[in-house]
Amino acid sequence: MTRNPNMREAILSAAELLFSTKGFNAVSIRDIALEAGANPGSITYHFKSKDGLLLEIYKRHCGPMNKRRIELLVAARRVRDVQDRLEAIVRAYVQPAFSSSSDLAGGGARFTRLRAVMSAEGNAVVGRIIAEIFDDTTNAFIEAIEESLPHLPRTTIVWRSQFLLGALYYTLVSPERVTRLSRGEADGADMAEAIEQLVSATVASLQASDVDHIDGQSGSTSRPAKPSAKGVAGKRKENPAS
């Protein structure tokens, strides 16, 4: 390939493309160099290692995304009405991930695909990078949800936040499936609609009744009776902070 004068950016772009399609483990420094039109020494010069290259990819995409998420979260936590506040918190998490790849705030579909592939591989290096980049921001959102839903255990909120992340990945990576299964009545590429649908579904999930732990002897799971709307309203009056 012809050498790119902006070699650092060419290497980052090539690595992102290869990691998003083949995974981290299957891609070598030589593969990245060939795709970028570089020599392997350029990669080690700029990024030290393949691990360092992946970390830089995450930082350049997720730095702006996490910064925007926290800005929106700060505003969301000021909302007085508990229902509106919860919706604002979820939207603060979801919306920045739908930013276009051109402004790098969230990275668009290719970086989302890379994140999904990296998570599925279970590589220890990838796990450390994901923890470094996301855990502080994610914990801030979990704590904000806890304040809005104080009756839910943190573990339940963590589970449901994990489901949100999976839905977010799939929505960004496979929008055409929505169009196909709706027989064209919905446009999976309509990001504004996708955000609203995802926020609505996540809020409903978060507000669902909790489940008891599985009975170790019988293997059955019992569910508590769903509180009535009157009961929930009563709790909110008793605890305005909820």
C-alpha positions as MATLAB code, in Angstrom:
seq = 'MTRNPNMREAILSAAELLFSTKGFNAVSIRDIALEAGANPGSITYHFKSKDGLLLEIYKRHCGPMNKRRIELLVAARRVRDVQDRLEAIVRAYVQPAFSSSSDLAGGGARFTRLRAVMSAEGNAVVGRIIAEIFDDTTNAFIEAIEESLPHLPRTTIVWRSQFLLGALYYTLVSPERVTRLSRGEADGADMAEAIEQLVSATVASLQASDVDHIDGQSGSTSRPAKPSAKGVAGKRKENPAS';
ca = [
       0.000    0.000    0.000;
       1.048    3.639   -0.471;
       2.387    5.198    2.706;
       0.079    7.661    4.418;
       1.801   10.903    5.490;
      -0.234   10.919    8.705;
       1.098    7.544    9.774;
      -0.154    7.613   13.362;
      -3.759    8.163   12.254;
      -3.411    5.587    9.494;
      -2.241    2.999   12.030;
      -5.113    3.803   14.401;
      -7.669    3.547   11.597;
      -6.217    0.279   10.298;
      -6.110   -1.274   13.770;
      -9.682   -0.221   14.509;
     -10.894   -1.758   11.256;
      -9.066   -5.046   11.841;
      -9.942   -5.346   15.519;
     -13.619   -4.693   14.755;
     -13.769   -7.445   12.123;
     -11.274  -10.072   13.340;
     -10.915   -9.449   17.055;
      -7.848   -8.563   19.089;
      -6.245  -11.989   19.400;
      -6.285  -12.821   15.680;
      -4.683   -9.560   14.517;
      -0.914   -9.142   14.557;
       1.300   -6.066   14.453;
       2.308   -7.134   10.939;
      -1.368   -7.272    9.854;
      -1.928   -3.739   11.104;
       1.240   -2.476    9.435;
       0.210   -3.988    6.109;
      -3.277   -2.457    6.299;
      -1.868    0.954    7.239;
       0.914    0.950    4.679;
       3.422    1.184    7.511;
       6.296   -0.891    8.786;
       5.948   -2.750   12.098;
       8.557   -0.503   13.678;
       6.256    2.512   13.200;
       3.615    0.862   15.366;
       5.987    0.125   18.212;
       7.425    3.645   17.895;
       4.024    5.334   18.239;
       2.202    2.907   20.561;
       4.849    0.602   22.136;
       2.713   -2.509   21.653;
      -0.558   -3.874   20.316;
      -2.008   -3.366   23.819;
      -1.004    0.303   23.738;
      -2.591    0.700   20.318;
      -5.915   -0.704   21.509;
      -5.830    1.522   24.597;
      -5.307    4.584   22.388;
      -8.262    3.593   20.181;
     -10.493    3.390   23.246;
      -9.209    6.675   24.648;
      -9.733    8.688   21.486;
     -13.311    7.460   21.094;
     -14.425    7.120   24.687;
     -12.828   10.204   26.197;
     -15.286   12.548   24.424;
     -18.180   10.126   24.914;
     -17.613    9.723   28.661;
     -17.099   13.470   29.087;
     -20.440   14.155   27.393;
     -22.171   11.445   29.426;
     -21.036   13.007   32.692;
     -22.116   16.482   31.549;
     -25.605   15.174   30.762;
     -25.694   13.135   33.970;
     -24.955   16.194   36.115;
     -27.939   17.949   34.519;
     -30.155   14.847   34.805;
     -29.563   14.504   38.547;
     -31.005   17.994   39.063;
     -34.410   16.957   37.662;
     -36.899   16.953   40.539;
     -39.565   14.564   39.285;
     -38.337   11.001   39.884;
     -39.745    9.586   36.630;
     -38.350   12.405   34.506;
     -35.040   12.149   36.349;
     -34.684    8.434   35.654;
     -35.453    8.970   31.967;
     -32.902   11.802   31.825;
     -30.246    9.615   33.472;
     -30.769    6.799   30.973;
     -30.811    9.232   28.058;
     -27.560   10.772   29.316;
     -25.957    7.349   28.990;
     -27.504    6.354   25.660;
     -27.431    9.515   23.572;
     -23.651   10.122   23.344;
     -23.102    6.594   22.017;
     -25.100    7.493   18.902;
     -22.820   10.349   17.875;
     -21.375    9.969   14.409;
     -17.992    8.399   13.847;
     -16.782   11.587   12.185;
     -16.644   13.516   15.453;
     -15.240   10.525   17.391;
     -17.719   11.044   20.250;
     -18.833    7.486   20.589;
     -17.278    6.258   17.405;
     -20.386    5.176   15.523;
     -21.077    1.627   14.415;
     -17.500    0.516   13.702;
     -16.188    1.321   17.160;
     -19.324   -0.113   18.758;
     -18.707   -3.326   16.801;
     -15.113   -3.304   18.013;
     -16.311   -2.947   21.617;
     -18.716   -5.837   21.209;
     -16.034   -8.072   19.691;
     -13.521   -7.122   22.385;
     -16.007   -7.864   25.155;
     -16.903  -11.236   23.648;
     -13.264  -12.357   23.415;
     -12.732  -12.227   27.153;
      -9.077  -11.214   26.724;
      -7.459  -10.110   30.015;
      -5.739   -7.141   28.365;
      -9.026   -5.996   26.868;
     -10.734   -6.438   30.235;
      -8.218   -4.129   31.913;
      -8.620   -1.512   29.198;
     -12.422   -1.603   29.412;
     -12.263   -1.270   33.194;
      -9.840    1.661   32.960;
     -11.918    3.506   30.381;
     -15.475    2.840   31.549;
     -15.753    1.812   35.207;
     -15.690    5.283   36.762;
     -18.360    6.611   34.404;
     -20.504    3.490   34.697;
     -20.367    3.586   38.493;
     -21.527    7.213   38.416;
     -24.606    6.162   36.427;
     -25.322    3.201   38.679;
     -25.208    5.472   41.728;
     -27.555    7.963   40.056;
     -30.023    5.176   39.280;
     -29.757    3.934   42.871;
     -30.825    7.373   44.078;
     -33.862    7.291   41.796;
     -34.773    3.667   42.601;
     -33.681    3.198   46.246;
     -35.820    0.079   46.687;
     -33.732   -1.866   44.148;
     -30.524   -3.639   45.227;
     -27.378   -2.407   43.517;
     -26.840   -5.891   42.076;
     -30.164   -5.703   40.236;
     -29.282   -2.294   38.818;
     -25.921   -3.657   37.677;
     -27.646   -6.572   35.899;
     -30.086   -4.275   34.138;
     -27.316   -1.854   33.191;
     -25.521   -4.790   31.595;
     -28.634   -5.547   29.538;
     -28.724   -1.907   28.419;
     -25.149   -2.183   27.191;
     -25.984   -5.280   25.139;
     -29.021   -3.582   23.621;
     -26.944   -0.514   22.817;
     -24.306   -2.586   21.039;
     -26.850   -4.479   18.961;
     -28.896   -1.402   18.068;
     -25.840    0.362   16.672;
     -24.331   -2.648   14.936;
     -27.464   -4.150   13.297;
     -29.998   -1.390   12.545;
     -31.077   -3.127    9.343;
     -32.648   -5.938   11.388;
     -35.239   -3.526   12.782;
     -36.146   -2.412    9.274;
     -36.417   -5.996    8.042;
     -38.440   -7.434   10.909;
     -40.820   -4.458   10.960;
     -41.360   -5.026    7.208;
     -40.177   -1.513    6.532;
     -42.577    0.190    8.927;
     -39.668    1.202   11.169;
     -36.322    2.564   10.031;
     -33.531    0.990   12.035;
     -31.184    3.741   10.876;
     -33.356    6.431   12.508;
     -31.057    7.231   15.428;
     -33.480    9.642   17.121;
     -36.161    6.941   17.204;
     -33.631    4.328   18.326;
     -32.611    6.513   21.270;
     -36.205    7.051   22.387;
     -37.091    3.364   22.062;
     -33.983    2.298   23.965;
     -34.540    4.850   26.720;
     -38.185    3.821   27.096;
     -37.361    0.095   27.214;
     -34.522    0.611   29.691;
     -36.578    2.767   32.054;
     -39.311    0.107   32.031;
     -36.706   -2.570   32.737;
     -35.203   -0.622   35.618;
     -38.630   -0.045   37.155;
     -39.684   -3.699   36.927;
     -40.136   -5.643   40.158;
     -37.025   -7.235   41.539;
     -36.617  -11.017   41.582;
     -35.617  -13.148   44.540;
     -32.435  -15.203   44.413;
     -32.856  -18.657   42.908;
     -33.685  -21.312   45.490;
     -30.615  -23.544   45.638;
     -32.641  -26.705   46.356;
     -35.558  -26.431   44.003;
     -33.936  -24.288   41.307;
     -37.097  -22.181   41.185;
     -37.217  -18.416   41.171;
     -39.946  -16.630   43.061;
     -41.029  -13.129   42.198;
     -42.419  -10.640   44.682;
     -45.829   -9.208   44.038;
     -45.642   -6.120   41.902;
     -46.423   -3.040   44.016;
     -49.522   -1.144   43.063;
     -49.237    2.282   41.509;
     -50.726    3.666   44.728;
     -48.083    1.919   46.786;
     -45.250    3.264   44.630;
     -46.672    6.755   44.777;
     -46.928    6.463   48.552;
     -43.300    5.470   48.828;
     -42.265    8.422   46.684;
     -44.163   10.798   48.957;
     -42.491    9.315   51.998;
     -39.063    9.573   50.400;
     -38.795   12.658   48.181;
     -35.155   11.803   47.413;
     -36.297    8.769   45.427;
];
